[in-house]
C-alpha positions as a LaTeX table, in Angstrom:
\begin{tabular}{lrrr}
\hline
Residue & $x$ (\AA) & $y$ (\AA) & $z$ (\AA) \\
\hline
Leu1 & 9.82 & 3.76 & $-21.51$ \\
Arg2 & 8.57 & 4.13 & $-17.97$ \\
Ser3 & 4.84 & 3.48 & $-18.97$ \\
Gly4 & 6.24 & 0.48 & $-20.75$ \\
Ile5 & 8.03 & $-0.91$ & $-17.55$ \\
Thr6 & 5.04 & 0.02 & $-15.50$ \\
Ser7 & 2.66 & $-2.23$ & $-17.72$ \\
Val8 & 5.10 & $-4.92$ & $-17.68$ \\
Leu9 & 5.19 & $-4.86$ & $-14.03$ \\
Arg10 & 1.35 & $-4.54$ & $-13.77$ \\
Arg11 & 1.03 & $-7.51$ & $-15.98$ \\
Ser12 & 3.43 & $-9.43$ & $-13.94$ \\
Ile13 & 1.20 & $-8.97$ & $-10.78$ \\
Glu14 & $-1.92$ & $-9.54$ & $-12.68$ \\
Asp15 & $-0.51$ & $-12.76$ & $-13.90$ \\
Arg16 & 0.02 & $-13.82$ & $-10.31$ \\
Pro17 & $-2.99$ & $-12.72$ & $-8.63$ \\
Cys18 & $-2.06$ & $-14.43$ & $-5.26$ \\
Leu19 & $-0.12$ & $-12.17$ & $-3.44$ \\
Cys20 & 1.73 & $-14.88$ & $-1.45$ \\
Ser21 & 5.30 & $-13.33$ & $-1.81$ \\
Ser22 & 6.14 & $-10.03$ & $-0.30$ \\
Ala23 & 9.34 & $-9.91$ & $-2.72$ \\
Ser24 & 7.05 & $-9.85$ & $-5.74$ \\
Val25 & 4.58 & $-7.36$ & $-4.03$ \\
Ile26 & 7.65 & $-5.03$ & $-3.10$ \\
Asp27 & 9.19 & $-5.47$ & $-6.54$ \\
Tyr28 & 5.72 & $-4.52$ & $-8.03$ \\
Leu29 & 5.42 & $-1.44$ & $-5.67$ \\
His30 & 8.87 & $-0.17$ & $-5.92$ \\
Gly31 & 8.78 & 0.01 & $-9.66$ \\
Glu32 & 5.44 & 1.88 & $-9.60$ \\
Met33 & 6.16 & 4.17 & $-6.70$ \\
Ala34 & 9.70 & 4.82 & $-5.90$ \\
His35 & 10.31 & 7.65 & $-8.23$ \\
Leu36 & 6.92 & 9.65 & $-8.03$ \\
Arg37 & 7.44 & 13.25 & $-7.54$ \\
Val38 & 4.28 & 13.36 & $-5.20$ \\
Glu39 & 3.08 & 11.31 & $-2.38$ \\
Gln40 & 0.93 & 8.56 & $-3.20$ \\
Phe41 & $-1.24$ & 6.37 & $-0.86$ \\
Arg42 & $-2.42$ & 3.16 & $-2.27$ \\
Val43 & $-4.22$ & $-0.05$ & $-1.23$ \\
Leu44 & $-4.14$ & $-3.49$ & $-2.26$ \\
Phe45 & $-7.41$ & $-5.09$ & $-1.66$ \\
Leu46 & $-7.22$ & $-8.91$ & $-1.42$ \\
Asn47 & $-9.78$ & $-11.77$ & $-0.66$ \\
Asn48 & $-9.69$ & $-14.34$ & 2.06 \\
Arg49 & $-7.09$ & $-16.37$ & 0.13 \\
Asn50 & $-4.90$ & $-13.40$ & $-0.54$ \\
Phe51 & $-5.81$ & $-13.15$ & $-4.23$ \\
Leu52 & $-5.82$ & $-9.60$ & $-5.45$ \\
Ile53 & $-9.24$ & $-8.01$ & $-6.00$ \\
Ala54 & $-8.02$ & $-4.33$ & $-6.64$ \\
Asp55 & $-5.03$ & $-2.14$ & $-6.58$ \\
Glu56 & $-6.33$ & 1.48 & $-6.08$ \\
Val57 & $-4.44$ & 4.73 & $-5.39$ \\
Met58 & $-6.76$ & 6.13 & $-2.67$ \\
Phe59 & $-4.93$ & 9.34 & $-2.05$ \\
Glu60 & $-2.36$ & 11.80 & $-3.70$ \\
Gly61 & $-0.63$ & 14.58 & $-2.05$ \\
Ser62 & 2.25 & 16.96 & $-2.26$ \\
Val63 & 5.87 & 16.50 & $-2.06$ \\
Arg64 & 5.64 & 16.11 & 1.61 \\
Ser65 & 2.55 & 14.36 & 2.43 \\
Ala66 & $-0.85$ & 12.93 & 1.31 \\
Pro67 & $-3.99$ & 13.02 & 3.28 \\
Val68 & $-5.30$ & 9.53 & 4.37 \\
Phe69 & $-8.89$ & 8.87 & 5.69 \\
Pro70 & $-9.07$ & 5.21 & 7.32 \\
Arg71 & $-12.76$ & 5.44 & 6.91 \\
Glu72 & $-12.58$ & 5.74 & 3.06 \\
Ile73 & $-10.12$ & 2.53 & 2.93 \\
Val74 & $-12.43$ & 0.55 & 5.28 \\
Gly75 & $-15.51$ & 1.51 & 3.30 \\
Arg76 & $-13.74$ & 0.66 & 0.02 \\
Ala77 & $-12.78$ & $-2.64$ & 1.47 \\
Ile78 & $-16.34$ & $-3.43$ & 2.45 \\
Glu79 & $-17.37$ & $-2.19$ & $-1.06$ \\
Leu80 & $-15.10$ & $-4.64$ & $-2.73$ \\
Gly81 & $-15.71$ & $-7.63$ & $-0.16$ \\
Ala82 & $-12.01$ & $-7.61$ & 0.71 \\
Ser83 & $-10.83$ & $-9.56$ & 3.57 \\
Ala84 & $-7.31$ & $-7.99$ & 3.80 \\
Val85 & $-5.34$ & $-5.16$ & 2.58 \\
Ile86 & $-2.02$ & $-4.13$ & 2.28 \\
Ile87 & $-1.56$ & $-0.34$ & 2.39 \\
Val88 & 1.73 & 1.40 & 0.76 \\
His89 & 2.74 & 4.89 & 0.20 \\
Asn90 & 5.89 & 6.51 & $-1.03$ \\
His91 & 8.54 & 8.95 & 0.42 \\
Thr92 & 9.59 & 11.52 & $-2.28$ \\
Ser93 & 12.73 & 12.03 & $-0.35$ \\
Gly94 & 13.98 & 8.69 & $-1.40$ \\
Asp95 & 14.28 & 7.62 & 2.46 \\
Pro96 & 11.67 & 4.99 & 3.44 \\
Thr97 & 11.91 & 5.45 & 7.03 \\
Pro98 & 8.33 & 5.79 & 8.50 \\
Ser99 & 7.71 & 9.02 & 10.03 \\
Ala100 & 5.66 & 9.21 & 13.52 \\
Asp101 & 2.59 & 10.25 & 11.28 \\
Asp102 & 3.07 & 7.15 & 9.24 \\
Ile103 & 2.92 & 4.81 & 12.37 \\
Glu104 & 0.08 & 6.77 & 13.66 \\
Val105 & $-2.04$ & 6.34 & 10.44 \\
Thr106 & $-0.96$ & 2.76 & 10.30 \\
Lys107 & $-2.59$ & 2.12 & 14.05 \\
Glu108 & $-5.75$ & 4.15 & 13.21 \\
Ile109 & $-6.16$ & 2.12 & 9.76 \\
Val110 & $-5.71$ & $-1.17$ & 11.69 \\
Ala111 & $-7.95$ & $-0.09$ & 14.52 \\
Ala112 & $-10.96$ & 0.87 & 11.90 \\
Ala113 & $-10.38$ & $-1.92$ & 9.87 \\
Arg114 & $-10.43$ & $-4.55$ & 12.61 \\
Leu115 & $-13.94$ & $-3.39$ & 13.75 \\
Phe116 & $-15.24$ & $-4.88$ & 10.17 \\
Asp117 & $-12.90$ & $-8.24$ & 10.31 \\
Ile118 & $-10.66$ & $-6.68$ & 7.82 \\
Met119 & $-6.75$ & $-7.69$ & 8.25 \\
Val120 & $-4.14$ & $-5.16$ & 7.44 \\
Leu121 & $-1.45$ & $-7.31$ & 6.48 \\
Asp122 & 1.32 & $-4.47$ & 6.22 \\
His123 & 2.07 & $-0.92$ & 5.49 \\
Ile124 & 4.81 & $-0.59$ & 3.20 \\
Val125 & 6.81 & 2.74 & 2.64 \\
Val126 & 8.63 & 2.99 & $-0.55$ \\
Gly127 & 11.43 & 5.29 & $-1.38$ \\
Arg128 & 14.11 & 5.20 & $-4.07$ \\
Gln129 & 16.65 & 3.70 & $-1.45$ \\
Gly130 & 14.33 & 0.72 & $-0.86$ \\
His131 & 11.40 & 0.13 & 1.60 \\
Val132 & 10.33 & $-0.52$ & 5.00 \\
Arg133 & 7.74 & $-2.75$ & 6.07 \\
Ile134 & 5.96 & $-1.27$ & 9.24 \\
Ala135 & 4.83 & $-4.70$ & 10.22 \\
Glu136 & 8.38 & $-5.89$ & 10.65 \\
Leu137 & 8.64 & $-2.86$ & 12.96 \\
Gly138 & 5.87 & $-4.23$ & 15.35 \\
Tyr139 & 3.43 & $-1.37$ & 14.78 \\
Met140 & 0.55 & $-3.48$ & 13.45 \\
Asp141 & $-0.91$ & $-4.47$ & 16.64 \\
\hline
\end{tabular}
């Protein structure tokens, strides 16, 4: 059943390849990630018109954390010809409140991407209890 729901959501976002609505992106991500048992860090790679190029799981970790390497994210964006990215990860605790480490890695990714004219549009933290958009908290500068 879960894989059926996942494939429907994946088709839904593929049918609307322009990620112009944050609500549809969040619905997709929540369905994919809210109930995972390990932390997963994924990146949505977008072109200059915000059309989805790729949705890739870049890093997986344990129940508590996933290692994140900004250079790999930026390198993959360059390889795909992406102009922008949306980064997202889940909290297995269910609470989507960003940690200090989440905020720090966001700043590192934004700084690295900026060097190559790649926009980081948001970093979304997903939990069973909802989501938090780090861009709304003002940590994307």
